[in-house]
mmCIF file of C-alpha atoms and ligand atoms in Angstrom:
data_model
loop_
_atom_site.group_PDB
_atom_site.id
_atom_site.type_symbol
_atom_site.label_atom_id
_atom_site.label_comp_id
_atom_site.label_asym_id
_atom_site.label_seq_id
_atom_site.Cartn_x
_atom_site.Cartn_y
_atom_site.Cartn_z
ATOM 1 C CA UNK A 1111 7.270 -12.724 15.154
ATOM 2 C CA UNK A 1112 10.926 -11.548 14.997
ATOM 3 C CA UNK A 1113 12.890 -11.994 12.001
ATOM 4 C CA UNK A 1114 16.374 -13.588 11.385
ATOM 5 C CA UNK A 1115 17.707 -9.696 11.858
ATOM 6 C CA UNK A 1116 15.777 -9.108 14.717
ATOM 7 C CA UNK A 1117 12.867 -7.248 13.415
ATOM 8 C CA UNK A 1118 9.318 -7.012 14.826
ATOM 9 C CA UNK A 1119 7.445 -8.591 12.294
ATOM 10 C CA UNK A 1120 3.612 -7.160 12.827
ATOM 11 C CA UNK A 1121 2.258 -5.815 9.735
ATOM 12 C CA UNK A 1122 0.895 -7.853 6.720
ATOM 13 C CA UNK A 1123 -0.017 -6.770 3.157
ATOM 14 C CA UNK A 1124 -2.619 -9.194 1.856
ATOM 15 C CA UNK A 1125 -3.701 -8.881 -2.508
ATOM 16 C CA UNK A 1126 -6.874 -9.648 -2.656
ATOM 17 C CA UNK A 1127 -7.001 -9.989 -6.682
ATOM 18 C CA UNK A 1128 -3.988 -8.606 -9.179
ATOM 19 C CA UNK A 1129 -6.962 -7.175 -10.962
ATOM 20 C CA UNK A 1130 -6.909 -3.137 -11.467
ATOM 21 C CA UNK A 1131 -9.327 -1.079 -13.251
ATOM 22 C CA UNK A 1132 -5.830 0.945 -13.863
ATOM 23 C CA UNK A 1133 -3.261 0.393 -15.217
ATOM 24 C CA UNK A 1134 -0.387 3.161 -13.407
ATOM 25 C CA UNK A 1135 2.227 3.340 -16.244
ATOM 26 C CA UNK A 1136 5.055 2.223 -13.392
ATOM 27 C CA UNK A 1137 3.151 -0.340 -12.029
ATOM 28 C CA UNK A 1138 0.940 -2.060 -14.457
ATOM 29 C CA UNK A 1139 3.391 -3.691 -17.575
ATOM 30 C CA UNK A 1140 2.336 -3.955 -20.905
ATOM 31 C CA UNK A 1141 -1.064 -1.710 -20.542
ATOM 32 C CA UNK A 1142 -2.241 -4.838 -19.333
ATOM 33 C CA UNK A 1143 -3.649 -5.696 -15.714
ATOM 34 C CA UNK A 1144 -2.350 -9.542 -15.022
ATOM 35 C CA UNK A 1145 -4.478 -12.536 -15.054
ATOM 36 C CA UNK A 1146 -6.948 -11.389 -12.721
ATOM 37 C CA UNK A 1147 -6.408 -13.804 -9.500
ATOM 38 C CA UNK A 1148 -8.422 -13.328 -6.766
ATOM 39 C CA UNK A 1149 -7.457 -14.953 -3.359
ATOM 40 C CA UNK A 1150 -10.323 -17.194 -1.961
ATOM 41 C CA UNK A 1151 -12.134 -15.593 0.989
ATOM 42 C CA UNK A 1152 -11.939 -18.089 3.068
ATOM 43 C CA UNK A 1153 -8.767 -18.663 2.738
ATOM 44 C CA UNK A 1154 -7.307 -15.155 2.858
ATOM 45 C CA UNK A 1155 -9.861 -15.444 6.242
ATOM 46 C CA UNK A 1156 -7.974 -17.975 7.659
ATOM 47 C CA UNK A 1157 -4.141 -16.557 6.653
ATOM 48 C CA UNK A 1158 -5.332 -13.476 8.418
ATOM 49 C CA UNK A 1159 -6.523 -15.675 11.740
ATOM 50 C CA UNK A 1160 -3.887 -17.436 11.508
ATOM 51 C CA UNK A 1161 -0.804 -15.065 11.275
ATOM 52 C CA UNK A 1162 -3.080 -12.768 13.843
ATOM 53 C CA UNK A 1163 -3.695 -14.806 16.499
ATOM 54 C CA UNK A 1164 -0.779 -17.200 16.370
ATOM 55 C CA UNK A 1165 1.985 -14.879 15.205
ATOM 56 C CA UNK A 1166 1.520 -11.535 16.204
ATOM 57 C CA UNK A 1167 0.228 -9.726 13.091
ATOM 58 C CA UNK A 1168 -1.790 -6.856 14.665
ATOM 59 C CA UNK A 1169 -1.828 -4.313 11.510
ATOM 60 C CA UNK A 1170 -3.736 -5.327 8.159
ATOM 61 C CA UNK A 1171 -3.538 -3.319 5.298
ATOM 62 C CA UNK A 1172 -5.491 -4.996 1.849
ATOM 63 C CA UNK A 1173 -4.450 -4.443 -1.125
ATOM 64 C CA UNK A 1174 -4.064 -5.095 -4.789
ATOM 65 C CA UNK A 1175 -4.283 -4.787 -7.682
ATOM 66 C CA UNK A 1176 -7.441 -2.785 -6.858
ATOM 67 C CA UNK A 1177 -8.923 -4.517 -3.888
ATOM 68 C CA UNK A 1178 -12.621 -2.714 -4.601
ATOM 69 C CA UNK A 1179 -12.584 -4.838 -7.565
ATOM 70 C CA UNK A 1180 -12.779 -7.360 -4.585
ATOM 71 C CA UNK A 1181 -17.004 -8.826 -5.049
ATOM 72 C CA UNK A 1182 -16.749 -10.438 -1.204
ATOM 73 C CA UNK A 1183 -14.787 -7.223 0.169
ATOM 74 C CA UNK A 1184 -17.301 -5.943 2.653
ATOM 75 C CA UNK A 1185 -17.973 -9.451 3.969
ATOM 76 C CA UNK A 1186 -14.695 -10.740 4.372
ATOM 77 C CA UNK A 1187 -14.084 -7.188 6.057
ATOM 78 C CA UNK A 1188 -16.681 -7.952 8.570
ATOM 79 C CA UNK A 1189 -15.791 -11.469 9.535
ATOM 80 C CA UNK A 1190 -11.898 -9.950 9.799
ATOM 81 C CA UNK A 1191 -13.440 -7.196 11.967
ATOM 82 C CA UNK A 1192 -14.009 -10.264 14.698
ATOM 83 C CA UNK A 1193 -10.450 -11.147 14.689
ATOM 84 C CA UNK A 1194 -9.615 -9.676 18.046
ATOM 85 C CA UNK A 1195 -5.691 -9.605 17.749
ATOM 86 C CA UNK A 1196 -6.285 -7.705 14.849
ATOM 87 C CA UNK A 1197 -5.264 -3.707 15.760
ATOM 88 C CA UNK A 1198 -6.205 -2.103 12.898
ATOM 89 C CA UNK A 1199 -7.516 -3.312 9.125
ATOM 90 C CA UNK A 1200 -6.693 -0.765 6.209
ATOM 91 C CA UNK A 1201 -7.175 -0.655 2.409
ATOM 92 C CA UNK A 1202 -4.685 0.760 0.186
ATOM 93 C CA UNK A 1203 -6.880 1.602 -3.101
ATOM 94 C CA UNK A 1204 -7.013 3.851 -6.284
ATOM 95 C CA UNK A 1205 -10.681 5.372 -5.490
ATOM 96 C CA UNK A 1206 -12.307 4.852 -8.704
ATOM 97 C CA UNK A 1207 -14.374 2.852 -6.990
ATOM 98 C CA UNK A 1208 -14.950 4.451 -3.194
ATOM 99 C CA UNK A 1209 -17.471 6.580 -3.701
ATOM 100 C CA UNK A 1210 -20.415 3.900 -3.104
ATOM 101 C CA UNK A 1211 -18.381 1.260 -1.147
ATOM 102 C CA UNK A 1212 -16.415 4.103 1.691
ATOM 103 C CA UNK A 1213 -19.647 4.121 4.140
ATOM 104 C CA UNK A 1214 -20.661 0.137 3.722
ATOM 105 C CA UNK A 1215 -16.895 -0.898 4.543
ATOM 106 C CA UNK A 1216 -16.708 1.973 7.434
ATOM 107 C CA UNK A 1217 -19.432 0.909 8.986
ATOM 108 C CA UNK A 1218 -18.308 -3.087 8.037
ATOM 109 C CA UNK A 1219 -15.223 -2.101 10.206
ATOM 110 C CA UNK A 1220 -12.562 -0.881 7.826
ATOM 111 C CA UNK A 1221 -10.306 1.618 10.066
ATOM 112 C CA UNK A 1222 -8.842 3.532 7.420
ATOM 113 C CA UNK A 1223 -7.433 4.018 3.971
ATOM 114 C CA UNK A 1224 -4.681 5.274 1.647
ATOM 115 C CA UNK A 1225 -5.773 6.805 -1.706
ATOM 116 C CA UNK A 1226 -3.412 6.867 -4.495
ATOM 117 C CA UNK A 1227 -3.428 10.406 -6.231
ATOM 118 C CA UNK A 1228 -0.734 11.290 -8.741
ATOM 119 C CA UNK A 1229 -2.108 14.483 -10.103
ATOM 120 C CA UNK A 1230 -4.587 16.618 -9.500
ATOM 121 C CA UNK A 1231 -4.385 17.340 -13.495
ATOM 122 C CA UNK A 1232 -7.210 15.571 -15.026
ATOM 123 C CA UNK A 1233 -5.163 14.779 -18.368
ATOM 124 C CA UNK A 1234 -2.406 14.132 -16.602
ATOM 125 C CA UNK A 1235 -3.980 12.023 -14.182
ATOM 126 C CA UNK A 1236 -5.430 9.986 -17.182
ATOM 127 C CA UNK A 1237 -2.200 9.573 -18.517
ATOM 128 C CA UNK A 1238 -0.562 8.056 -15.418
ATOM 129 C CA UNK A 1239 -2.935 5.877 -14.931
ATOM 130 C CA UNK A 1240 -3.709 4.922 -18.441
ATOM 131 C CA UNK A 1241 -7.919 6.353 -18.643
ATOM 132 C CA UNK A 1242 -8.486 6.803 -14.677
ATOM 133 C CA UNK A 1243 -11.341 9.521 -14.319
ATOM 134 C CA UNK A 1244 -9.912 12.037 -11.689
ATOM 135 C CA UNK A 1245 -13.138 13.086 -10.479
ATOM 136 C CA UNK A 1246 -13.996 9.681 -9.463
ATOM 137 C CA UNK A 1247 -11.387 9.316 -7.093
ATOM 138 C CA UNK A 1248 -11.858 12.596 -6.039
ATOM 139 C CA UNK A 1249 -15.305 12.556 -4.874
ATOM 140 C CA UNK A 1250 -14.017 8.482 -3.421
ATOM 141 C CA UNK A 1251 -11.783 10.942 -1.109
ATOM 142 C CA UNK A 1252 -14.702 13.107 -0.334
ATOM 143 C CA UNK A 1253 -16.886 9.928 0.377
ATOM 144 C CA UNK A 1254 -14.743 8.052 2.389
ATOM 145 C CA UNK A 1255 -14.211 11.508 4.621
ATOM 146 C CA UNK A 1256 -17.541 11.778 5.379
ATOM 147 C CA UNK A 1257 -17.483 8.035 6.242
ATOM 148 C CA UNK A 1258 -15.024 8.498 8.769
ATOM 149 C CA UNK A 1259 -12.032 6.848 7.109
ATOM 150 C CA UNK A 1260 -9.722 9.327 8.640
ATOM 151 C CA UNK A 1261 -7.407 10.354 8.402
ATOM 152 C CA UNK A 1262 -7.087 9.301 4.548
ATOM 153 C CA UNK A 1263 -3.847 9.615 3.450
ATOM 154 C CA UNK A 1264 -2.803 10.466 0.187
ATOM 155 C CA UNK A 1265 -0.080 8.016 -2.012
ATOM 156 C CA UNK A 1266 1.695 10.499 -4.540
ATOM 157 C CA UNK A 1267 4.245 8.866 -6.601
ATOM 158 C CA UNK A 1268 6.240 11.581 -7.402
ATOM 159 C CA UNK A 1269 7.851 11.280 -11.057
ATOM 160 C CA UNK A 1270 10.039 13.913 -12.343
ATOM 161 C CA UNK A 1271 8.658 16.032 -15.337
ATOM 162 C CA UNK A 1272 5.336 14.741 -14.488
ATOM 163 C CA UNK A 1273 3.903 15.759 -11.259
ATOM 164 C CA UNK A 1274 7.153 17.277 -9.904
ATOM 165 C CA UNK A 1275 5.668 20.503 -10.508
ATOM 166 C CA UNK A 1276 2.436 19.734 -8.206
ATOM 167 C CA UNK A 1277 3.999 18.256 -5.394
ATOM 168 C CA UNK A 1278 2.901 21.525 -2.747
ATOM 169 C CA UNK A 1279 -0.679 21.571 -5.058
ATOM 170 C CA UNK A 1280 -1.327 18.060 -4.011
ATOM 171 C CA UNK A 1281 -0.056 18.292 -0.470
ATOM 172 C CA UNK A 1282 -2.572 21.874 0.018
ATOM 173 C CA UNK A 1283 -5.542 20.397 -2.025
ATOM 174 C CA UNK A 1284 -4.887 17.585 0.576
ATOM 175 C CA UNK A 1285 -4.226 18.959 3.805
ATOM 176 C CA UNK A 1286 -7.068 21.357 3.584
ATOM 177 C CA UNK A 1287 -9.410 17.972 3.551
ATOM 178 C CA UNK A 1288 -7.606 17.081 6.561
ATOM 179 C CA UNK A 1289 -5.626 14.186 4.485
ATOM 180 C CA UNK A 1290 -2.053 13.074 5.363
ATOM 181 C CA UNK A 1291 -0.500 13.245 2.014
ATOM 182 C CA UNK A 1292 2.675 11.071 1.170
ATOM 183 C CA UNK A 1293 4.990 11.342 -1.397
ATOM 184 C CA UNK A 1294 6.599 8.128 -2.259
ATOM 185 C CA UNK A 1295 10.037 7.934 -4.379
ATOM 186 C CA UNK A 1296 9.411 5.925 -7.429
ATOM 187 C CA UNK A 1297 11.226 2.147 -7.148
ATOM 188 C CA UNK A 1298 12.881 -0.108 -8.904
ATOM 189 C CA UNK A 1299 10.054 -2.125 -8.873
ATOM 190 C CA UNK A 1300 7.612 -2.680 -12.670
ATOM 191 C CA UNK A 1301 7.432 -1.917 -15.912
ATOM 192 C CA UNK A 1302 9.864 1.205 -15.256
ATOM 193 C CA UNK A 1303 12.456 -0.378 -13.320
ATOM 194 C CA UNK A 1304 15.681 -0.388 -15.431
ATOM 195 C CA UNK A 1305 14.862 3.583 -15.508
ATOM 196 C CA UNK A 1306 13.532 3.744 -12.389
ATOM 197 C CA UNK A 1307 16.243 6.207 -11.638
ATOM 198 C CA UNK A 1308 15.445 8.663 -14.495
ATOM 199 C CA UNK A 1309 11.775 9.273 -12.592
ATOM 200 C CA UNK A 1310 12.805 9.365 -9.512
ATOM 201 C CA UNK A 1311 12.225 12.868 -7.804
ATOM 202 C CA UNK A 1312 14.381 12.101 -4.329
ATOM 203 C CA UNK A 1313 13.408 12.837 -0.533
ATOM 204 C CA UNK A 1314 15.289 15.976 -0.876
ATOM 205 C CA UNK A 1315 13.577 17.686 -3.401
ATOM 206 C CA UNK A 1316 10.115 16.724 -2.391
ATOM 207 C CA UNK A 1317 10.984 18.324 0.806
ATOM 208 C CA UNK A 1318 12.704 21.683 -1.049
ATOM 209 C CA UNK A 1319 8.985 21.579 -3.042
ATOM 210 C CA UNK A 1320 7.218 21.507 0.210
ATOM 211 C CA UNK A 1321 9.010 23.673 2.456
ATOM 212 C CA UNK A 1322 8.953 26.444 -0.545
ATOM 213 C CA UNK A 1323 5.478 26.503 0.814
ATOM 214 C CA UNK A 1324 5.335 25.235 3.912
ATOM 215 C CA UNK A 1325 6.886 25.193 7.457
ATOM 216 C CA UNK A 1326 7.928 21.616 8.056
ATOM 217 C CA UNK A 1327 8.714 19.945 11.242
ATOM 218 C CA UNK A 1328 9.494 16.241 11.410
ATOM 219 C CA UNK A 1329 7.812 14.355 13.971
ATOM 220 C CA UNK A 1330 10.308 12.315 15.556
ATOM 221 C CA UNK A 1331 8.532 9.060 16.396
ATOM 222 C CA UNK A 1332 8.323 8.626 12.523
ATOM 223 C CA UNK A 1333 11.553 9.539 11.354
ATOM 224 C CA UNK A 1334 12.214 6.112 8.474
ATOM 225 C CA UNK A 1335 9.202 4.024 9.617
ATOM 226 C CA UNK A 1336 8.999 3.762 6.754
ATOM 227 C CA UNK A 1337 7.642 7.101 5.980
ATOM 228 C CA UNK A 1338 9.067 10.652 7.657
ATOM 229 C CA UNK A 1339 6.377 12.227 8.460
ATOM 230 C CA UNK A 1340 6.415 15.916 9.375
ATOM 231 C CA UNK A 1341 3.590 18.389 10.910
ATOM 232 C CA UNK A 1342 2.597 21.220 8.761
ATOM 233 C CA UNK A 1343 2.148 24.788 10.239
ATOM 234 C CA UNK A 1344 0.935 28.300 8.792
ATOM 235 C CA UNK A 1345 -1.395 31.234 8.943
ATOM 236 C CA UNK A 1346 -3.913 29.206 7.124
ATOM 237 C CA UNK A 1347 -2.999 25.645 7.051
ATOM 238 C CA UNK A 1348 -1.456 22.681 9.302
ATOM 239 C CA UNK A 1349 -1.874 18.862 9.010
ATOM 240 C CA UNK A 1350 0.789 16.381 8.593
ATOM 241 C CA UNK A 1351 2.700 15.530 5.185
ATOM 242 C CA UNK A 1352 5.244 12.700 4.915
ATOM 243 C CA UNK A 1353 7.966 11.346 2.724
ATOM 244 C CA UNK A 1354 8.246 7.454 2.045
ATOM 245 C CA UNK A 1355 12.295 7.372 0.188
ATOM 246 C CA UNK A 1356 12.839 3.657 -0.170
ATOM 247 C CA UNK A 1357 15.887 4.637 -2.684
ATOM 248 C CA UNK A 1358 17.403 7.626 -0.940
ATOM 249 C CA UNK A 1359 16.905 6.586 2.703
ATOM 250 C CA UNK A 1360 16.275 3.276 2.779
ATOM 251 C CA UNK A 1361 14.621 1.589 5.476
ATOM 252 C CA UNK A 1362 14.888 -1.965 5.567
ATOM 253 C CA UNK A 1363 16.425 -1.884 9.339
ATOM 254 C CA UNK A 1364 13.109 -0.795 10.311
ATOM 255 C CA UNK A 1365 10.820 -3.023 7.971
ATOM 256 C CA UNK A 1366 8.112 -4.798 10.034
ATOM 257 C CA UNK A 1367 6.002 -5.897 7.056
ATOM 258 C CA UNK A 1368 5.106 -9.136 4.837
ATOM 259 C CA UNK A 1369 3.131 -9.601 1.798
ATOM 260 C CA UNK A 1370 1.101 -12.356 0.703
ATOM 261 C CA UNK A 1371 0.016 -12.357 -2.693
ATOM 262 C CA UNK A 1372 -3.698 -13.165 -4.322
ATOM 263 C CA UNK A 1373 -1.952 -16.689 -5.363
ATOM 264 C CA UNK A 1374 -1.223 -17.080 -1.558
ATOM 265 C CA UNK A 1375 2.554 -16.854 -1.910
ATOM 266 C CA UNK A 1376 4.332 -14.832 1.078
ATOM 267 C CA UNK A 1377 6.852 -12.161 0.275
ATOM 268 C CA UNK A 1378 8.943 -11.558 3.168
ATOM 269 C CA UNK A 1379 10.637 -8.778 1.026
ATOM 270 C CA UNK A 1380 9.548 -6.438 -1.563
ATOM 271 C CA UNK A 1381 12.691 -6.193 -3.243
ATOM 272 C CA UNK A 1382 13.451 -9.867 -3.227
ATOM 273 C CA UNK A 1383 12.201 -11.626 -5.905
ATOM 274 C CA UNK A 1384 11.771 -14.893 -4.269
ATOM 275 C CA UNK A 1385 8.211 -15.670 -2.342
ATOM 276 C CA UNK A 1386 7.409 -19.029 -0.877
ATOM 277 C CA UNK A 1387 3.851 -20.754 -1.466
ATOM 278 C CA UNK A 1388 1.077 -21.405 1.333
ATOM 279 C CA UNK A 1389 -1.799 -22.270 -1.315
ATOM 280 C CA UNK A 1390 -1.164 -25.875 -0.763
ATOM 281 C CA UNK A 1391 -1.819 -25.817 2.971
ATOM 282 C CA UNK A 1392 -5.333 -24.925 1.937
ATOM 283 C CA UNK A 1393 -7.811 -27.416 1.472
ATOM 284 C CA UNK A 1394 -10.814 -25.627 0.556
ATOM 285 C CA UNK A 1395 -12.038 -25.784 4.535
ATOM 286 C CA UNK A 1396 -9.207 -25.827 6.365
ATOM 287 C CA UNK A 1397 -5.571 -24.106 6.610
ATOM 288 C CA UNK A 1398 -3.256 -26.566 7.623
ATOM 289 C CA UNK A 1399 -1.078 -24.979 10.144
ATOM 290 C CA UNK A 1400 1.960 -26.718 10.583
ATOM 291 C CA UNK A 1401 3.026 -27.132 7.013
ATOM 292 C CA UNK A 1402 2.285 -23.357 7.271
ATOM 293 C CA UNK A 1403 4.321 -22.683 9.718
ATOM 294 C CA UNK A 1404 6.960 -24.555 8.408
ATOM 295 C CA UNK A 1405 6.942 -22.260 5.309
ATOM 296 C CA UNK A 1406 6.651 -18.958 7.551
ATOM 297 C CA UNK A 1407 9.158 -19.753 9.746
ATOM 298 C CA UNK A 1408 11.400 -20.320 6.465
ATOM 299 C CA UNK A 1409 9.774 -17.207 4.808
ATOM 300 C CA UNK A 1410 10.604 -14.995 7.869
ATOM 301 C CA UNK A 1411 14.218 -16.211 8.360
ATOM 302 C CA UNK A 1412 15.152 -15.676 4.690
ATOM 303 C CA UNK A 1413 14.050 -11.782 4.835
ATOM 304 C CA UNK A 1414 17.235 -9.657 3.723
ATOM 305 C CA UNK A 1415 18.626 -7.538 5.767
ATOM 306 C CA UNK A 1416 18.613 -5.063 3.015
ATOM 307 C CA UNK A 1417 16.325 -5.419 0.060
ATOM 308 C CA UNK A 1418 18.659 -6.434 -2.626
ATOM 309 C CA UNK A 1419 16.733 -4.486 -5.214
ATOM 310 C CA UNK A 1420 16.072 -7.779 -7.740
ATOM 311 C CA UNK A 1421 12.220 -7.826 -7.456
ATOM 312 C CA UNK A 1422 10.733 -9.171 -10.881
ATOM 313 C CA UNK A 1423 7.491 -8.668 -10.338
ATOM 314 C CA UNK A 1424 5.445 -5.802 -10.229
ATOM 315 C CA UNK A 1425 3.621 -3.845 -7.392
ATOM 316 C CA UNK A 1426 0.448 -4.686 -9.048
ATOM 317 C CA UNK A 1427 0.954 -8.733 -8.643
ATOM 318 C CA UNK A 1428 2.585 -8.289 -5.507
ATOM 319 C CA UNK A 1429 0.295 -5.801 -4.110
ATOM 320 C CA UNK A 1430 1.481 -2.746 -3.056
HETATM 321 N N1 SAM B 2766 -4.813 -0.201 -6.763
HETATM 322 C C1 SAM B 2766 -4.463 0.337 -5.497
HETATM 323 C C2 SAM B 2766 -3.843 1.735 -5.665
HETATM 324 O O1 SAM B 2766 -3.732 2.192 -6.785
HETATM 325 O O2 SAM B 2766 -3.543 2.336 -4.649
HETATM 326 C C3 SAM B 2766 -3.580 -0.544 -4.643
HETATM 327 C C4 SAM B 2766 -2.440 -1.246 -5.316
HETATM 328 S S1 SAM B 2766 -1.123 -0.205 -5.860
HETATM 329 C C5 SAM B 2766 -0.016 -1.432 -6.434
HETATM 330 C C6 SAM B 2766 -0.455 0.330 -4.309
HETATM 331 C C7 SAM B 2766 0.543 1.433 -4.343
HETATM 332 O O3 SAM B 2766 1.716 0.994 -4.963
HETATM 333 C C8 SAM B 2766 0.082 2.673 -5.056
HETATM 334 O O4 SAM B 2766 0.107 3.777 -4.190
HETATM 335 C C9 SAM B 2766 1.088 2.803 -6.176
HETATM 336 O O5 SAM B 2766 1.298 4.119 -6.522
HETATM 337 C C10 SAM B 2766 2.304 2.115 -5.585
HETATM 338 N N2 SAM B 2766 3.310 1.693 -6.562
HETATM 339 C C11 SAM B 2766 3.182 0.805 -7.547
HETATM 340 N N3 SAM B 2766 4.339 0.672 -8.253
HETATM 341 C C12 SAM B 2766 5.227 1.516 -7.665
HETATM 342 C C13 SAM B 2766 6.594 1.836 -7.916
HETATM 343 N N4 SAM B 2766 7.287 1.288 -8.905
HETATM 344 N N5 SAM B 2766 7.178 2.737 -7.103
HETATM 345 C C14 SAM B 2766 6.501 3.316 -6.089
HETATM 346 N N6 SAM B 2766 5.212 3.049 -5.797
HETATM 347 C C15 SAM B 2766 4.582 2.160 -6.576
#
């Protein structure tokens, strides 16, 4: 699927519910999650057979809101597992809940996951995340290690005069569990976007915090794709650490991603704040694929260039 810009379009997010058992104080407004949706399996079946096997999607990633929260996960994983076109199907969650579910969905035929970790503080952590329990997501890491989920990767939001201070803590603690640990840049995107700016810790000082520690060397195949990621070497430690700088080095030339949210609305853009509906191609039994495609095609061709930074909603509706 190429885009109205000329960009590869292979990778979809899907939100499985905009439920969280969080609430991250950038992400979630109002200490409140939102209505609790949760996209119909079948359907979010078929948009996933569909877009795979007639459009090129190869890369999956589910998401949320907190997409353990999910009751048919580890079935609708399985029956996505079949999908042949399908390269690779990954989770994106917040770990709370990954302790007992990281060997079912493993061996259900998950591929991988991203854990989001803003602070290895335990008080801080709550805070962030308005009452998370850091040592549930911690031993979630642990758990889905041992179920082969690897290489887990790490989400750090890093916000300054909150976790600014950990950034090299996070990346060791990480790296020595054989994680890939990203730091993202806080966006304009949720309950903190008018002061989005006032949080955000930029590429270049994540990178200053990391090389105080650290020799870095970028690999070049991943230089803005979207995230830089660079191999780690020392005496006693090596691994890979990355940056993802959507507000410092923006990489929209390079964006080969769509969302569809747990309404069944596809956003072609995270930054745009317009998404296009595909709930009323569904049925109940059947997807009906050429008013779909109609609104894909339309979808796909309206895709900015460059984000234009007016997205209304927040991560945790559109799923991040
Ligand atoms: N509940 C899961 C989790 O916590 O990872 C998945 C959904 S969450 C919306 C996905 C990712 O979006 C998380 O890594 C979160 O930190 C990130 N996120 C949400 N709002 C953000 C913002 N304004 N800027 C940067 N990252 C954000």
């Amino acid at each position: 699927m190429i885009d109205g810009c000329g960009r590869t379009i292979d990778h979809l997010r899907l939100s499985l519910t905009d439920h969280c058992n969080l609430a991250c104080r950038y992400c979630v407004p109002n200490n409140a999650s939102p209505c609790g949706q949760m996209i119909d399996e079948d359907f979010a079946f078929e948009l996933v057979r569909w877009l795979s096997t007639h459009h090129g999607i190869h890369h999956l990633r589910l998401t949320g809101g907190e997409p353990l929260l999910y009751p048919p996960l580890l079935r609708l994983i399985k029956r996505l597992a079949t999908i042949a076109s399908l390269r690779e199907i990954t989770l994106t969650t917040n770990g709370q809940a990954l302790e007992q579910q990281a060997a079912p969905l493993a061996d259900g035929g998950l591929s991988r996951l991203n854990v989001s970790l803003d602070s290895l503080d335990a008080e801080r952590f709550a805070r962030v995340t308005r009452g998370g329990t850091i040592e549930r997501t911690l031993r979630g890491i642990e758990a889905a290690i041992e179920a082969g989920l690897t290489p887990v990767k790490i989400n750090v939001v890093a916000q300054k005069s909150f976790n600014d201070d950990e950034i090299a803590d996070i990346a060791q603690w990480g790296l020595l569990r054989g994680c890939v640990v990203r730091f993202l840049e806080v966006m304009p995107i949720g309950p903190l976007a008018h002061v989005a700016h006032e949080h955000l810790v930029p590429a270049s000082e994540i990178l200053d915090a990391l090389s105080e520690r650290f020799t870095l060397t970028a690999i070049s195949g991943s230089i803005g794709q979207p995230a830089t990621d660079y191999a780690v070497t020392g005496k006693c430690i090596r691994g890979v650490v990355g940056v993802i700088a959507p507000t410092t080095r923006p990489f929209c030339n390079r964006c080969r991603r769509i969302r569809i949210t747990s309404s069944g609305r596809i956003v072609a853009c995270v930054h745009d704040g317009t998404s296009l509906g595909l709930r009323k191609f569904w049925d109940g039994k059947k997807l009906h694929i050429q008013g779909a495609n109609e609104v894909l095609l339309r979808a796909i061709l309206a895709k900015p260039e460059e984000g234009p930074r007016q997205q209304t909603l927040s991560m945790v509706t559109l799923g991040g």
